[in-house]
Amino acid sequence: MRTIAKLAAGTALLALSAGSASAQDKSVEVLHWWTAGGEAAAVNVLKENLEGEGVSWTDMPVAGGGGTQAMTALRARVTSGDAPTAVQMLGFDIKDWAELGVVANLNDLAAEEGWDDVVPAALQEFSKYDGNWIAAPVNVHSTNWLWVNKEAFDAAGGEEPTDFAGLIAMLDSFKEQGITPLAHGGQPWQDATLWENVVLSVGGMDFYRDAVIELNEEALTGDTMREVFDNMTQLATYFDENFSGRDWNLASAMVIEGEAGAQQMGDWAKGEFLRADLTPGEDFVCMRFPGTQGSVLFNSDQFVMFEVGDDQREAQNLMASAVMDPAFQVAFNTVKGSVPARTDVEDTEFDDCGKKGMADLAEAAESGNLAGSMAHGHAQPAAVKEAMYDVITQHLNGQITTDEALERLPQAVASAQ
Ligand code: BGC
């Protein structure tokens, strides 16, 4: 927020006057970061759905998982008084933009369609601001997954590891098989996604909450966090030498092609496996990151409508309504790898990983083991998230030691708050 708040309030308000109340413009310009194959296939489901309703789609894709680059592009657009109609957004970013008063109010539509009754509470926390609906959630993703090549898995004994030591044993087997054990894309958001998995695996949900959500200094600097950073160093020894800067979908492709044994990634990775015509259980295995079974770290893509003028209101409402439609939530999420953002959708159409994702989510919500993903904007506002990214990435690249990481993490977080 702090960065956004630095925008002159007046420039943000320019966006308010952009539209005119004349004839309804049935088109939407959509800013999103769904640029990989599986993601683009999912976007098409939405685009075609809207075109069926007579709403035309102008695409504004900005690559980069976690949405950091997309949010930078959005700031530029809003500053110049030209906000897009609808924007893909995650967690705390939604709150930040709502605070600026530049987003549309979806209360009437939400009331008409009964969103209050079907959207899980953990998502409503981000879909509403000051009690008003300001975003339509399209899915629930989860970050604590491991995607494994089936042939390599079978050759490693075919047993799912259930803790960090078991993961290491499986990676050692992949090494012996002559493949890259762990496909990783060295970009800050991917490093942070791996890190939050290790935090949960090593420390469990209470520790994740203390360290990542509460930012408790003892948790950020103690022995458990030391083990987390040491484990990150160990995992890095299983990467190939070209991991730096690699896009996540290229790391997925390594597992798809059998060049690598596994990838730690959120369930959008499944979209890539499906695009390559692979079947879960036959060609690849989805499992919870070893040591995190029973817990779910979630992130939800939501569409925030910007206040761009009355003439676009109808198109915005049609889009929000399409996103919330139960049949659309099935059609979209079966392609995307995520699960529905509504509690009243059956799992019948979902594959085994999707069914597991839905069951795990319900169980974790019930048992209190559901928490927001830090790497994907659901645990901390952008400034803190990015401060954490910096320390995690520098450490993973060997630029700072574990001792230095333990010293810098609380400092970085404190100065970002
Ligand atoms: C989004 C996903 C997206 C992934 C990679 C995440 O932050 O929630 O929808 O597929 O980034 O781009």
Tab-separated table of C-alpha atoms and ligand atoms in Angstrom:
chain	number	residue	atom	x	y	z
A	1	MET	CA	0.000	0.000	0.000
A	2	ARG	CA	2.721	2.346	1.003
A	3	THR	CA	3.998	2.457	-2.574
A	4	ILE	CA	0.546	2.827	-3.986
A	5	ALA	CA	-0.332	5.496	-1.457
A	6	LYS	CA	2.548	7.526	-2.792
A	7	LEU	CA	0.594	8.001	-6.002
A	8	ALA	CA	-0.997	11.385	-5.884
A	9	ALA	CA	-4.537	10.685	-4.753
A	10	GLY	CA	-5.753	13.012	-7.478
A	11	THR	CA	-4.189	11.002	-10.274
A	12	ALA	CA	-5.901	7.860	-9.049
A	13	LEU	CA	-9.166	9.723	-9.125
A	14	LEU	CA	-8.698	10.621	-12.777
A	15	ALA	CA	-9.779	7.048	-13.437
A	16	LEU	CA	-13.172	7.905	-12.020
A	17	SER	CA	-13.928	10.403	-14.700
A	18	ALA	CA	-12.735	8.282	-17.611
A	19	GLY	CA	-16.150	6.924	-18.630
A	20	SER	CA	-19.266	8.710	-19.722
A	21	ALA	CA	-22.812	7.740	-18.831
A	22	SER	CA	-23.781	7.355	-22.477
A	23	ALA	CA	-24.519	4.085	-24.296
A	24	GLN	CA	-23.408	0.899	-22.537
A	25	ASP	CA	-20.012	-0.269	-23.724
A	26	LYS	CA	-20.200	-4.048	-23.662
A	27	SER	CA	-16.487	-4.666	-23.575
A	28	VAL	CA	-13.968	-5.368	-20.866
A	29	GLU	CA	-10.252	-4.792	-20.770
A	30	VAL	CA	-8.771	-7.387	-18.462
A	31	LEU	CA	-5.358	-7.150	-16.831
A	32	HIS	CA	-4.038	-10.550	-15.722
A	33	TRP	CA	-0.849	-12.628	-15.567
A	34	TRP	CA	-2.144	-15.831	-17.079
A	35	THR	CA	0.356	-16.208	-19.880
A	36	ALA	CA	1.492	-19.874	-19.665
A	37	GLY	CA	-0.202	-22.537	-21.810
A	38	GLY	CA	-2.538	-23.945	-19.150
A	39	GLU	CA	-3.332	-20.452	-17.883
A	40	ALA	CA	-4.121	-19.132	-21.348
A	41	ALA	CA	-6.444	-22.104	-21.903
A	42	ALA	CA	-8.281	-21.180	-18.704
A	43	VAL	CA	-8.519	-17.498	-19.709
A	44	ASN	CA	-10.078	-18.620	-22.967
A	45	VAL	CA	-12.865	-20.346	-21.071
A	46	LEU	CA	-13.738	-16.993	-19.503
A	47	LYS	CA	-13.251	-15.015	-22.683
A	48	GLU	CA	-15.510	-17.325	-24.696
A	49	ASN	CA	-18.094	-17.368	-21.952
A	50	LEU	CA	-18.250	-13.554	-22.012
A	51	GLU	CA	-18.281	-13.370	-25.771
A	52	GLY	CA	-21.331	-15.651	-25.586
A	53	GLU	CA	-22.950	-12.915	-23.476
A	54	GLY	CA	-22.064	-10.289	-26.064
A	55	VAL	CA	-19.164	-8.846	-24.046
A	56	SER	CA	-15.952	-8.359	-26.015
A	57	TRP	CA	-12.578	-8.876	-24.378
A	58	THR	CA	-9.428	-6.807	-24.655
A	59	ASP	CA	-6.487	-8.692	-23.259
A	60	MET	CA	-3.826	-7.042	-21.104
A	61	PRO	CA	-1.480	-9.836	-20.049
A	62	VAL	CA	1.519	-9.052	-17.816
A	63	ALA	CA	3.608	-12.172	-17.129
A	64	GLY	CA	4.925	-12.982	-13.669
A	65	GLY	CA	3.513	-15.308	-10.999
A	66	GLY	CA	2.418	-13.710	-7.762
A	67	GLY	CA	1.359	-10.680	-9.787
A	68	THR	CA	4.155	-8.281	-8.803
A	69	GLN	CA	4.714	-7.112	-12.386
A	70	ALA	CA	0.976	-6.961	-13.042
A	71	MET	CA	0.524	-4.678	-10.036
A	72	THR	CA	3.328	-2.418	-11.305
A	73	ALA	CA	1.607	-2.199	-14.692
A	74	LEU	CA	-1.687	-1.462	-12.952
A	75	ARG	CA	-0.160	1.407	-10.959
A	76	ALA	CA	1.058	2.971	-14.191
A	77	ARG	CA	-2.383	2.681	-15.779
A	78	VAL	CA	-4.251	4.109	-12.794
A	79	THR	CA	-1.734	6.939	-12.422
A	80	SER	CA	-2.374	7.997	-15.986
A	81	GLY	CA	-6.128	7.943	-15.400
A	82	ASP	CA	-6.723	4.915	-17.564
A	83	ALA	CA	-7.596	1.991	-15.293
A	84	PRO	CA	-8.475	-1.331	-16.976
A	85	THR	CA	-12.050	-2.558	-16.497
A	86	ALA	CA	-11.182	-5.687	-14.555
A	87	VAL	CA	-7.989	-6.833	-12.883
A	88	GLN	CA	-6.803	-10.232	-11.631
A	89	MET	CA	-5.674	-9.681	-8.078
A	90	LEU	CA	-4.522	-11.516	-4.987
A	91	GLY	CA	-5.314	-11.057	-1.293
A	92	PHE	CA	-3.754	-7.998	0.281
A	93	ASP	CA	-3.383	-6.206	-3.068
A	94	ILE	CA	-7.187	-6.163	-3.240
A	95	LYS	CA	-7.397	-4.443	0.138
A	96	ASP	CA	-4.740	-1.939	-0.884
A	97	TRP	CA	-6.562	-0.884	-4.038
A	98	ALA	CA	-9.905	-0.783	-2.256
A	99	GLU	CA	-8.431	1.588	0.297
A	100	LEU	CA	-7.723	4.071	-2.488
A	101	GLY	CA	-11.403	4.219	-3.401
A	102	VAL	CA	-10.870	3.380	-7.070
A	103	VAL	CA	-12.719	0.073	-7.235
A	104	ALA	CA	-16.373	-0.589	-8.038
A	105	ASN	CA	-18.974	-1.803	-5.561
A	106	LEU	CA	-20.511	-5.197	-6.420
A	107	ASN	CA	-23.018	-5.332	-3.541
A	108	ASP	CA	-26.185	-5.334	-5.661
A	109	LEU	CA	-25.028	-8.218	-7.821
A	110	ALA	CA	-23.682	-10.119	-4.818
A	111	ALA	CA	-27.002	-9.764	-3.004
A	112	GLU	CA	-28.992	-10.795	-6.066
A	113	GLU	CA	-26.841	-13.894	-6.540
A	114	GLY	CA	-26.394	-14.783	-2.855
A	115	TRP	CA	-22.574	-14.667	-2.811
A	116	ASP	CA	-22.542	-14.328	0.974
A	117	ASP	CA	-23.864	-17.855	1.358
A	118	VAL	CA	-21.535	-19.659	-1.038
A	119	VAL	CA	-18.120	-17.966	-0.901
A	120	PRO	CA	-15.922	-19.416	1.873
A	121	ALA	CA	-15.178	-17.031	4.744
A	122	ALA	CA	-11.413	-17.190	4.105
A	123	LEU	CA	-12.023	-15.680	0.633
A	124	GLN	CA	-14.642	-13.147	1.703
A	125	GLU	CA	-11.932	-11.689	3.905
A	126	PHE	CA	-10.349	-10.434	0.672
A	127	SER	CA	-13.412	-10.073	-1.581
A	128	LYS	CA	-14.944	-7.478	0.720
A	129	TYR	CA	-13.719	-4.147	1.950
A	130	ASP	CA	-15.537	-2.304	4.711
A	131	GLY	CA	-18.297	-4.904	4.413
A	132	ASN	CA	-18.800	-4.215	0.673
A	133	TRP	CA	-18.232	-6.756	-2.098
A	134	ILE	CA	-15.454	-5.422	-4.320
A	135	ALA	CA	-14.118	-8.586	-5.982
A	136	ALA	CA	-15.403	-11.777	-7.566
A	137	PRO	CA	-13.273	-14.821	-6.650
A	138	VAL	CA	-12.651	-17.140	-9.581
A	139	ASN	CA	-10.838	-19.951	-7.793
A	140	VAL	CA	-8.882	-21.254	-4.858
A	141	HIS	CA	-5.318	-22.285	-5.580
A	142	SER	CA	-3.022	-23.956	-3.113
A	143	THR	CA	0.745	-23.656	-3.027
A	144	ASN	CA	1.808	-26.669	-0.947
A	145	TRP	CA	1.978	-29.251	-3.699
A	146	LEU	CA	4.719	-31.334	-5.277
A	147	TRP	CA	4.372	-32.445	-8.934
A	148	VAL	CA	6.214	-35.649	-9.713
A	149	ASN	CA	7.002	-37.503	-12.929
A	150	LYS	CA	5.305	-40.912	-12.593
A	151	GLU	CA	8.042	-42.984	-14.184
A	152	ALA	CA	10.684	-41.424	-11.937
A	153	PHE	CA	8.372	-41.827	-8.952
A	154	ASP	CA	7.864	-45.528	-9.644
A	155	ALA	CA	11.588	-46.028	-10.139
A	156	ALA	CA	12.098	-44.360	-6.745
A	157	GLY	CA	9.884	-46.971	-5.072
A	158	GLY	CA	6.462	-45.437	-5.695
A	159	GLU	CA	5.861	-44.323	-2.113
A	160	GLU	CA	4.805	-40.769	-1.313
A	161	PRO	CA	7.258	-39.187	1.119
A	162	THR	CA	5.539	-37.744	4.170
A	163	ASP	CA	8.318	-35.642	5.662
A	164	PHE	CA	11.349	-33.630	4.608
A	165	ALA	CA	13.741	-36.574	5.087
A	166	GLY	CA	11.521	-38.682	2.837
A	167	LEU	CA	11.600	-35.939	0.209
A	168	ILE	CA	15.397	-35.925	0.289
A	169	ALA	CA	15.474	-39.722	-0.124
A	170	MET	CA	13.221	-39.434	-3.192
A	171	LEU	CA	15.368	-36.622	-4.661
A	172	ASP	CA	18.467	-38.785	-4.114
A	173	SER	CA	16.822	-41.540	-6.110
A	174	PHE	CA	16.052	-39.094	-8.943
A	175	LYS	CA	19.709	-38.115	-8.914
A	176	GLU	CA	20.733	-41.749	-9.253
A	177	GLN	CA	18.308	-42.053	-12.164
A	178	GLY	CA	20.398	-39.389	-13.925
A	179	ILE	CA	17.694	-36.684	-14.057
A	180	THR	CA	17.486	-33.266	-12.423
A	181	PRO	CA	15.964	-34.098	-9.041
A	182	LEU	CA	14.110	-30.819	-8.479
A	183	ALA	CA	13.069	-28.529	-11.326
A	184	HIS	CA	13.093	-24.972	-10.034
A	185	GLY	CA	12.637	-21.564	-11.555
A	186	GLY	CA	14.900	-19.098	-9.761
A	187	GLN	CA	12.633	-16.061	-9.565
A	188	PRO	CA	11.863	-14.391	-6.233
A	189	TRP	CA	8.193	-15.437	-6.155
A	190	GLN	CA	9.102	-19.048	-6.947
A	191	ASP	CA	11.870	-19.080	-4.323
A	192	ALA	CA	9.312	-17.748	-1.825
A	193	THR	CA	6.767	-20.382	-2.824
A	194	LEU	CA	9.320	-23.120	-2.125
A	195	TRP	CA	10.320	-21.427	1.142
A	196	GLU	CA	6.788	-21.248	2.516
A	197	ASN	CA	6.405	-24.964	1.779
A	198	VAL	CA	9.571	-25.689	3.735
A	199	VAL	CA	8.377	-23.479	6.620
A	200	LEU	CA	5.141	-25.461	6.808
A	201	SER	CA	6.902	-28.801	6.424
A	202	VAL	CA	9.519	-28.146	9.082
A	203	GLY	CA	7.485	-26.186	11.602
A	204	GLY	CA	3.839	-27.117	10.999
A	205	MET	CA	0.878	-24.757	10.804
A	206	ASP	CA	1.364	-23.109	14.216
A	207	PHE	CA	4.908	-22.178	13.295
A	208	TYR	CA	3.816	-20.941	9.848
A	209	ARG	CA	1.288	-18.681	11.552
A	210	ASP	CA	3.771	-17.387	14.138
A	211	ALA	CA	6.519	-16.709	11.630
A	212	VAL	CA	4.803	-15.746	8.413
A	213	ILE	CA	1.488	-14.283	9.509
A	214	GLU	CA	2.265	-12.887	12.964
A	215	LEU	CA	5.879	-12.037	12.059
A	216	ASN	CA	6.885	-13.053	15.557
A	217	GLU	CA	10.571	-12.202	15.950
A	218	GLU	CA	11.448	-15.341	17.890
A	219	ALA	CA	9.883	-17.499	15.181
A	220	LEU	CA	11.714	-15.529	12.472
A	221	THR	CA	15.101	-15.996	14.101
A	222	GLY	CA	14.936	-19.242	16.103
A	223	ASP	CA	16.143	-22.791	15.559
A	224	THR	CA	13.159	-23.869	13.477
A	225	MET	CA	13.746	-21.001	11.050
A	226	ARG	CA	17.430	-21.950	10.969
A	227	GLU	CA	16.405	-25.448	9.908
A	228	VAL	CA	14.150	-23.931	7.215
A	229	PHE	CA	17.018	-21.950	5.679
A	230	ASP	CA	19.409	-24.900	5.983
A	231	ASN	CA	16.852	-27.079	4.201
A	232	MET	CA	16.560	-24.476	1.433
A	233	THR	CA	20.332	-24.687	0.957
A	234	GLN	CA	20.062	-28.457	0.791
A	235	LEU	CA	17.213	-28.326	-1.748
A	236	ALA	CA	19.249	-26.005	-3.964
A	237	THR	CA	21.831	-28.784	-4.377
A	238	TYR	CA	19.147	-30.725	-6.286
A	239	PHE	CA	18.511	-27.953	-8.864
A	240	ASP	CA	20.164	-28.026	-12.284
A	241	GLU	CA	22.701	-25.316	-13.049
A	242	ASN	CA	20.343	-23.303	-15.270
A	243	PHE	CA	17.645	-22.667	-12.700
A	244	SER	CA	18.258	-18.911	-12.393
A	245	GLY	CA	15.458	-16.819	-13.847
A	246	ARG	CA	13.616	-19.803	-15.313
A	247	ASP	CA	9.844	-19.388	-15.721
A	248	TRP	CA	7.745	-21.768	-13.637
A	249	ASN	CA	6.075	-23.366	-16.647
A	250	LEU	CA	9.493	-24.278	-18.086
A	251	ALA	CA	10.280	-26.034	-14.807
A	252	SER	CA	6.942	-27.889	-15.167
A	253	ALA	CA	7.964	-28.833	-18.714
A	254	MET	CA	11.132	-30.475	-17.349
A	255	VAL	CA	8.972	-32.787	-15.221
A	256	ILE	CA	6.555	-33.352	-18.112
A	257	GLU	CA	9.433	-34.334	-20.409
A	258	GLY	CA	11.037	-36.576	-17.780
A	259	GLU	CA	14.168	-34.379	-17.616
A	260	ALA	CA	13.405	-33.722	-13.954
A	261	GLY	CA	11.799	-35.777	-11.223
A	262	ALA	CA	9.699	-33.190	-9.412
A	263	GLN	CA	8.681	-29.563	-9.137
A	264	GLN	CA	7.369	-27.812	-6.074
A	265	MET	CA	4.665	-25.440	-7.301
A	266	GLY	CA	1.085	-24.320	-6.723
A	267	ASP	CA	-1.650	-26.267	-8.465
A	268	TRP	CA	-1.618	-24.007	-11.515
A	269	ALA	CA	1.215	-26.396	-12.520
A	270	LYS	CA	-1.471	-29.022	-13.141
A	271	GLY	CA	-2.769	-26.831	-15.969
A	272	GLU	CA	0.565	-27.392	-17.765
A	273	PHE	CA	0.443	-31.175	-17.270
A	274	LEU	CA	-3.114	-31.292	-18.599
A	275	ARG	CA	-2.191	-29.118	-21.584
A	276	ALA	CA	0.484	-31.705	-22.400
A	277	ASP	CA	-2.272	-34.370	-22.379
A	278	LEU	CA	-0.970	-36.042	-19.245
A	279	THR	CA	-3.243	-37.785	-16.767
A	280	PRO	CA	-2.850	-37.588	-12.995
A	281	GLY	CA	-1.972	-40.923	-11.446
A	282	GLU	CA	-0.844	-42.283	-14.826
A	283	ASP	CA	1.737	-39.822	-16.111
A	284	PHE	CA	2.293	-37.599	-13.095
A	285	VAL	CA	1.589	-37.631	-9.393
A	286	CYS	CA	0.305	-34.720	-7.338
A	287	MET	CA	1.059	-34.890	-3.667
A	288	ARG	CA	1.140	-32.463	-0.790
A	289	PHE	CA	4.657	-31.163	-0.211
A	290	PRO	CA	6.121	-33.776	2.161
A	291	GLY	CA	5.434	-32.826	5.767
A	292	THR	CA	2.472	-30.573	4.946
A	293	GLN	CA	-0.288	-33.188	4.647
A	294	GLY	CA	-3.514	-32.016	6.281
A	295	SER	CA	-2.622	-28.334	5.861
A	296	VAL	CA	-3.428	-26.016	2.981
A	297	LEU	CA	-1.739	-22.760	2.037
A	298	PHE	CA	-4.163	-21.018	-0.270
A	299	ASN	CA	-4.366	-18.134	-2.678
A	300	SER	CA	-7.406	-17.052	-4.618
A	301	ASP	CA	-7.457	-15.188	-7.907
A	302	GLN	CA	-10.165	-12.584	-7.767
A	303	PHE	CA	-11.372	-10.098	-10.332
A	304	VAL	CA	-11.548	-6.559	-9.077
A	305	MET	CA	-13.651	-4.175	-11.148
A	306	PHE	CA	-12.266	-0.676	-11.388
A	307	GLU	CA	-14.492	2.386	-11.217
A	308	VAL	CA	-14.270	3.293	-14.911
A	309	GLY	CA	-17.649	4.874	-15.533
A	310	ASP	CA	-21.316	3.992	-15.728
A	311	ASP	CA	-21.203	2.997	-19.386
A	312	GLN	CA	-19.087	-0.020	-18.503
A	313	ARG	CA	-21.104	-1.078	-15.481
A	314	GLU	CA	-23.192	-3.619	-17.378
A	315	ALA	CA	-20.157	-5.333	-18.872
A	316	GLN	CA	-18.463	-5.391	-15.464
A	317	ASN	CA	-21.518	-6.946	-13.856
A	318	LEU	CA	-21.816	-9.504	-16.641
A	319	MET	CA	-18.188	-10.439	-16.109
A	320	ALA	CA	-18.502	-10.687	-12.326
A	321	SER	CA	-21.663	-12.735	-12.714
A	322	ALA	CA	-20.005	-15.057	-15.268
A	323	VAL	CA	-17.060	-15.584	-12.901
A	324	MET	CA	-19.364	-16.568	-10.058
A	325	ASP	CA	-21.505	-18.913	-12.121
A	326	PRO	CA	-21.204	-22.492	-10.722
A	327	ALA	CA	-20.947	-24.087	-14.193
A	328	PHE	CA	-18.214	-21.614	-15.141
A	329	GLN	CA	-16.328	-22.333	-11.913
A	330	VAL	CA	-16.233	-25.994	-12.960
A	331	ALA	CA	-15.271	-25.302	-16.588
A	332	PHE	CA	-12.521	-22.842	-15.619
A	333	ASN	CA	-11.024	-24.593	-12.623
A	334	THR	CA	-10.828	-28.042	-14.209
A	335	VAL	CA	-8.522	-26.436	-16.804
A	336	LYS	CA	-6.656	-24.070	-14.469
A	337	GLY	CA	-5.703	-26.627	-11.791
A	338	SER	CA	-7.480	-24.715	-9.038
A	339	VAL	CA	-10.722	-25.543	-7.227
A	340	PRO	CA	-13.989	-23.578	-7.097
A	341	ALA	CA	-14.369	-20.468	-4.974
A	342	ARG	CA	-17.864	-21.609	-4.024
A	343	THR	CA	-18.794	-24.247	-1.479
A	344	ASP	CA	-21.832	-25.473	-3.448
A	345	VAL	CA	-20.014	-26.969	-6.456
A	346	GLU	CA	-19.745	-30.769	-6.814
A	347	ASP	CA	-16.360	-32.387	-7.478
A	348	THR	CA	-17.717	-34.825	-10.112
A	349	GLU	CA	-16.080	-33.153	-13.111
A	350	PHE	CA	-12.688	-32.794	-11.421
A	351	ASP	CA	-9.789	-35.216	-11.863
A	352	ASP	CA	-8.177	-36.971	-8.891
A	353	CYS	CA	-5.883	-34.039	-8.058
A	354	GLY	CA	-8.822	-31.631	-8.225
A	355	LYS	CA	-10.931	-33.897	-6.016
A	356	LYS	CA	-8.069	-34.121	-3.544
A	357	GLY	CA	-7.648	-30.337	-3.677
A	358	MET	CA	-11.322	-29.808	-2.874
A	359	ALA	CA	-11.354	-32.377	-0.074
A	360	ASP	CA	-8.092	-31.069	1.429
A	361	LEU	CA	-9.418	-27.504	1.384
A	362	ALA	CA	-12.644	-28.423	3.160
A	363	GLU	CA	-10.772	-30.532	5.706
A	364	ALA	CA	-8.131	-27.877	6.394
A	365	ALA	CA	-10.798	-25.190	6.815
A	366	GLU	CA	-12.600	-27.453	9.263
A	367	SER	CA	-9.514	-28.394	11.287
A	368	GLY	CA	-8.076	-24.858	11.387
A	369	ASN	CA	-5.131	-25.812	9.157
A	370	LEU	CA	-5.893	-23.380	6.350
A	371	ALA	CA	-3.708	-20.280	5.980
A	372	GLY	CA	-2.956	-17.719	3.304
A	373	SER	CA	0.108	-18.088	1.084
A	374	MET	CA	2.758	-15.459	1.764
A	375	ALA	CA	4.360	-15.869	-1.659
A	376	HIS	CA	0.992	-15.233	-3.322
A	377	GLY	CA	-0.164	-12.223	-1.377
A	378	HIS	CA	-2.475	-13.801	1.187
A	379	ALA	CA	-0.389	-13.449	4.340
A	380	GLN	CA	1.185	-9.995	4.184
A	381	PRO	CA	0.788	-6.738	2.252
A	382	ALA	CA	3.015	-6.324	-0.811
A	383	ALA	CA	5.788	-4.362	0.923
A	384	VAL	CA	6.386	-7.029	3.584
A	385	LYS	CA	5.996	-9.835	1.063
A	386	GLU	CA	8.638	-8.304	-1.175
A	387	ALA	CA	10.992	-7.703	1.764
A	388	MET	CA	10.693	-11.409	2.569
A	389	TYR	CA	11.239	-12.341	-1.097
A	390	ASP	CA	14.556	-10.433	-1.052
A	391	VAL	CA	16.024	-12.278	1.917
A	392	ILE	CA	14.795	-15.683	0.714
A	393	THR	CA	16.195	-15.187	-2.802
A	394	GLN	CA	19.548	-13.833	-1.672
A	395	HIS	CA	19.928	-16.797	0.647
A	396	LEU	CA	18.866	-19.369	-1.941
A	397	ASN	CA	21.400	-17.926	-4.384
A	398	GLY	CA	24.149	-18.185	-1.783
A	399	GLN	CA	24.601	-14.412	-1.532
A	400	ILE	CA	23.962	-14.502	2.208
A	401	THR	CA	24.490	-17.248	4.777
A	402	THR	CA	21.818	-18.768	6.991
A	403	ASP	CA	23.108	-16.657	9.912
A	404	GLU	CA	22.735	-13.521	7.804
A	405	ALA	CA	19.272	-14.550	6.612
A	406	LEU	CA	18.143	-15.033	10.210
A	407	GLU	CA	19.466	-11.618	11.101
A	408	ARG	CA	18.031	-9.844	8.054
A	409	LEU	CA	14.586	-11.389	7.875
A	410	PRO	CA	13.109	-9.593	10.925
A	411	GLN	CA	14.910	-6.368	9.969
A	412	ALA	CA	13.604	-6.433	6.404
A	413	VAL	CA	10.098	-7.167	7.579
A	414	ALA	CA	10.179	-4.429	10.233
A	415	SER	CA	11.392	-1.771	7.833
A	416	ALA	CA	8.707	-2.688	5.283
A	417	GLN	CA	5.859	-2.270	7.765
B	1	BGC	C1	-1.837	-17.059	-9.477
B	1	BGC	C2	-2.149	-18.180	-10.428
B	1	BGC	C3	-1.098	-18.216	-11.520
B	1	BGC	C4	0.289	-18.299	-10.912
B	1	BGC	C5	1.431	-18.353	-11.909
B	1	BGC	C6	-0.401	-17.151	-8.992
B	1	BGC	O1	-0.089	-16.032	-8.218
B	1	BGC	O2	-2.709	-17.100	-8.376
B	1	BGC	O3	-3.426	-18.020	-11.000
B	1	BGC	O4	-1.349	-19.299	-12.380
B	1	BGC	O5	0.495	-17.173	-10.088
B	1	BGC	O6	1.322	-17.382	-12.853
